[in-house]
């Protein structure tokens, strides 16, 4: 088959995603100190994005080297499960940040650890089920009229996936609004205690709210076009529309390690140890709490 430039870009995107997130997974596995609930969630996100990157690479290889309907189903199912796990892990991280602020006094407890592990088990379980649906028969290989803009997924399948995404996005939006309220409330309480709001507190509050807006805005800008197009698009439309909305969605997995991992001081310190073999005590690192945004 003729080489499609869009497929090449998806493969390049998958390679970058795999490399970035493989480093995060290696750092978390290498550092025994990174075993808190926050880093478990970050590791889950990095693992899901790593698998998504590998899935994009495999999809390119099998599309141009091994052309098989069975392999196509397996690859698509693998990608669906990986991206679903990535989005679900983002939701779990949002819930964790909300709990770390709302229940700050009881956050560091065994109950929190159990809650985090339960959320992750549920997220990965649901993601695996969504990935198995096309493999177990919910596909349009034998009924082209049922195909969606993402072949071989059916229209009802992509509608379910899009509806799930919209639900997760709305939950995240609600939780981030609540987090902003808590941040502003804390700033107000500090102002009452000190009789005025210092410039540093104002800057910190503004930075926290801005960071939350960037996180949610990046997530929405990456996935919303593709999710909307899956619902309103028609399989007879040119495939360039599918590629043009799918490619930005993959960028979210490329941006995730920058937002959730590489900005973290503990991971930066572990990277220093991993690559340099030693840690210079004179370099100052501030440990970030789970509520840091």
XYZ file of C-alpha atoms in Angstrom:
293
model
C 0.000 0.000 0.000
C 1.112 3.575 -0.644
C 2.607 5.212 2.412
C 0.118 7.605 4.010
C 1.797 10.711 5.513
C -0.826 10.780 8.273
C 0.099 7.252 9.304
C 3.744 8.302 9.379
C 2.901 11.230 11.670
C 0.929 8.940 13.960
C 3.877 6.557 14.107
C 6.271 9.406 14.901
C 3.861 10.635 17.574
C 3.686 7.106 19.016
C 7.482 6.864 19.115
C 7.789 10.155 21.001
C 5.014 9.112 23.394
C 6.639 5.740 24.074
C 10.083 7.241 24.734
C 8.798 9.979 27.058
C 6.623 7.704 29.145
C 9.091 4.819 29.224
C 11.483 7.178 31.001
C 8.819 8.089 33.572
C 7.985 4.426 34.217
C 11.688 3.585 34.570
C 12.235 6.433 37.055
C 9.256 5.445 39.216
C 10.280 1.771 39.203
C 13.928 2.677 39.874
C 13.221 4.952 42.865
C 11.852 3.210 46.009
C 10.939 6.634 47.415
C 8.329 7.130 44.690
C 5.743 4.803 46.190
C 3.174 7.309 47.442
C -0.385 7.275 46.032
C 0.406 10.314 43.884
C 3.300 8.580 42.125
C 1.318 5.352 41.764
C -1.248 7.358 39.795
C 1.434 9.069 37.725
C 2.956 5.650 37.029
C -0.427 4.338 35.911
C -0.840 7.290 33.543
C 2.676 6.855 32.156
C 2.130 3.113 31.660
C -1.135 3.693 29.801
C 0.459 6.342 27.581
C 3.481 4.099 26.983
C 1.182 1.309 25.793
C -0.711 3.796 23.611
C 2.553 4.890 21.993
C 3.547 1.283 21.354
C 0.079 0.661 19.936
C 0.484 3.476 17.416
C 3.832 2.035 16.328
C 2.423 -1.489 16.016
C -0.583 -0.189 14.099
C 1.762 1.396 11.547
C 3.896 -1.746 11.239
C 0.968 -4.124 10.865
C -0.830 -1.803 8.474
C 2.035 -1.811 5.978
C 3.782 -5.108 6.738
C 1.192 -7.610 8.002
C -2.214 -6.853 6.531
C -4.698 -8.979 8.467
C -8.207 -8.389 9.763
C -7.408 -10.262 12.963
C -4.262 -8.222 13.582
C -6.195 -5.028 12.787
C -8.816 -5.890 15.408
C -6.181 -6.705 18.010
C -4.297 -3.464 17.335
C -7.424 -1.313 17.470
C -8.542 -3.044 20.667
C -5.088 -2.469 22.171
C -5.231 1.240 21.277
C -8.759 1.642 22.652
C -7.778 -0.004 25.946
C -4.564 2.040 26.250
C -6.122 5.435 25.547
C -9.108 4.592 27.762
C -6.697 3.734 30.582
C -4.860 7.011 29.988
C -8.046 9.087 30.227
C -9.215 7.083 33.251
C -5.862 7.616 34.980
C -6.218 11.361 34.402
C -9.599 11.197 36.125
C -8.055 9.261 39.019
C -5.319 11.893 39.376
C -7.984 14.615 39.453
C -9.912 12.764 42.170
C -6.680 12.301 44.145
C -5.884 16.025 43.963
C -9.374 16.875 45.117
C -9.180 14.443 48.055
C -5.729 15.723 49.061
C -7.242 19.196 49.489
C -10.716 18.301 50.719
C -9.519 15.695 53.246
C -6.036 17.034 53.919
C -5.926 15.765 57.522
C -6.805 12.161 56.646
C -5.176 11.994 53.215
C -2.048 10.168 54.398
C -3.866 7.070 55.629
C -4.340 3.465 54.600
C -7.857 4.293 53.522
C -6.495 6.665 50.867
C -4.103 4.007 49.570
C -6.977 1.518 49.334
C -9.116 4.108 47.538
C -6.342 4.819 45.004
C -5.747 1.136 44.289
C -9.487 0.537 43.930
C -9.819 3.432 41.472
C -6.919 2.156 39.394
C -8.218 -1.398 39.380
C -11.612 -0.170 38.221
C -10.096 2.145 35.592
C -7.900 -0.553 34.076
C -10.675 -3.143 34.278
C -13.143 -0.942 32.414
C -10.467 0.052 29.876
C -9.647 -3.605 29.201
C -13.325 -4.387 28.658
C -13.660 -1.494 26.195
C -10.606 -2.753 24.313
C -11.985 -6.289 24.117
C -15.341 -5.243 22.655
C -14.179 -4.992 19.009
C -12.109 -8.175 19.375
C -15.087 -10.113 20.738
C -17.329 -9.171 17.815
C -18.420 -5.536 18.168
C -16.869 -4.559 14.837
C -17.952 -3.843 11.276
C -15.703 -6.210 9.341
C -18.747 -8.008 7.926
C -21.144 -5.050 7.838
C -19.669 -1.941 6.245
C -22.900 0.001 6.791
C -22.311 -0.195 10.557
C -18.787 1.236 10.322
C -17.838 4.467 12.032
C -15.198 7.025 11.115
C -12.720 4.715 12.877
C -12.815 1.423 11.051
C -13.334 -1.375 12.143
C -15.204 0.126 15.125
C -18.969 0.375 14.764
C -20.925 3.606 15.142
C -22.464 2.394 18.396
C -19.016 1.498 19.719
C -17.478 4.923 19.083
C -20.657 6.549 20.436
C -20.154 4.636 23.689
C -16.489 5.659 23.819
C -17.327 9.308 23.110
C -20.113 9.360 25.696
C -17.702 7.905 28.263
C -15.173 10.610 27.430
C -17.754 13.407 27.745
C -18.793 12.034 31.142
C -15.177 11.886 32.360
C -14.503 15.389 31.032
C -17.543 16.805 32.862
C -16.500 15.073 36.109
C -12.981 16.460 35.794
C -14.357 19.931 35.045
C -16.544 19.797 38.159
C -13.691 18.570 40.357
C -11.268 21.226 39.084
C -13.869 23.922 39.758
C -14.170 22.586 43.310
C -10.363 22.537 43.636
C -10.231 26.186 42.534
C -12.826 27.050 45.163
C -10.782 25.308 47.858
C -7.597 27.091 46.752
C -9.323 30.478 46.854
C -10.903 29.648 50.220
C -7.504 28.756 51.672
C -6.064 32.024 50.350
C -8.959 33.926 51.941
C -8.428 32.179 55.294
C -4.730 33.079 55.198
C -5.664 36.674 54.439
C -8.008 36.779 57.443
C -5.328 35.358 59.722
C -2.706 37.813 58.510
C -5.249 40.648 58.016
C -4.236 40.970 54.374
C -3.390 38.818 51.367
C 0.329 39.022 50.698
C 1.673 39.286 47.180
C 3.234 35.818 47.418
C -0.083 34.236 48.412
C -1.856 36.058 45.591
C 0.731 34.900 43.059
C 0.576 31.313 44.358
C -3.225 31.297 44.176
C -3.236 32.764 40.685
C -0.579 30.280 39.559
C -2.532 27.347 40.987
C -5.760 28.339 39.249
C -3.909 29.046 35.982
C -2.211 25.643 36.108
C -5.557 23.922 36.603
C -6.955 25.820 33.611
C -3.970 24.774 31.478
C -4.322 21.117 32.514
C -8.037 20.943 31.748
C -7.704 23.109 28.631
C -4.949 20.886 27.219
C -6.983 17.756 27.895
C -10.119 19.202 26.311
C -8.346 20.688 23.289
C -6.656 17.350 22.609
C -9.617 14.997 22.881
C -12.815 16.996 22.334
C -12.455 17.433 18.523
C -11.967 13.699 18.002
C -14.751 12.731 20.431
C -17.195 15.125 18.760
C -16.222 14.013 15.260
C -16.749 10.357 16.225
C -20.382 11.224 17.008
C -21.224 13.579 14.134
C -18.869 12.219 11.459
C -19.860 9.864 8.675
C -17.680 6.997 7.379
C -18.143 8.355 3.857
C -16.328 11.558 4.806
C -12.681 11.825 3.677
C -10.354 9.983 6.045
C -8.283 13.151 6.407
C -10.908 14.449 8.858
C -10.395 11.421 11.104
C -6.623 11.788 10.986
C -6.792 15.549 11.600
C -8.785 15.045 14.819
C -7.045 11.854 15.975
C -3.493 13.222 15.741
C -4.073 16.057 18.286
C -5.660 13.481 20.624
C -2.389 11.546 20.654
C -0.545 14.728 21.619
C -2.257 14.574 25.009
C -0.237 11.446 25.822
C 2.874 13.346 24.744
C 2.082 16.293 27.014
C 1.007 14.252 30.058
C 4.535 13.341 31.256
C 5.544 17.008 31.038
C 2.584 18.149 33.139
C 2.370 15.339 35.669
C 5.906 13.955 35.904
C 8.808 16.087 34.708
C 7.614 19.155 36.630
C 7.686 17.200 39.904
C 10.716 17.880 42.091
C 10.989 14.294 43.337
C 11.038 12.908 39.805
C 13.598 15.531 38.790
C 15.816 14.392 41.656
C 15.373 10.741 40.689
C 16.280 11.597 37.093
C 19.435 13.266 38.351
C 20.382 10.137 40.303
C 19.426 7.830 37.424
C 21.486 9.622 34.779
C 24.370 10.904 36.872
C 24.703 8.055 39.338
C 24.954 10.506 42.204
C 23.111 13.372 43.759
C 24.738 16.657 44.654
C 23.465 17.735 48.030
C 24.016 21.373 47.173
C 21.212 21.215 44.609
C 18.050 22.220 46.401
C 14.784 20.402 45.705
C 11.485 21.204 47.290
C 9.286 18.201 47.924
C 5.871 18.707 46.368
C 2.743 17.599 48.147
C -0.008 15.721 46.313
C -2.135 18.868 46.281
C 0.463 20.819 44.293
C -0.839 21.669 40.844
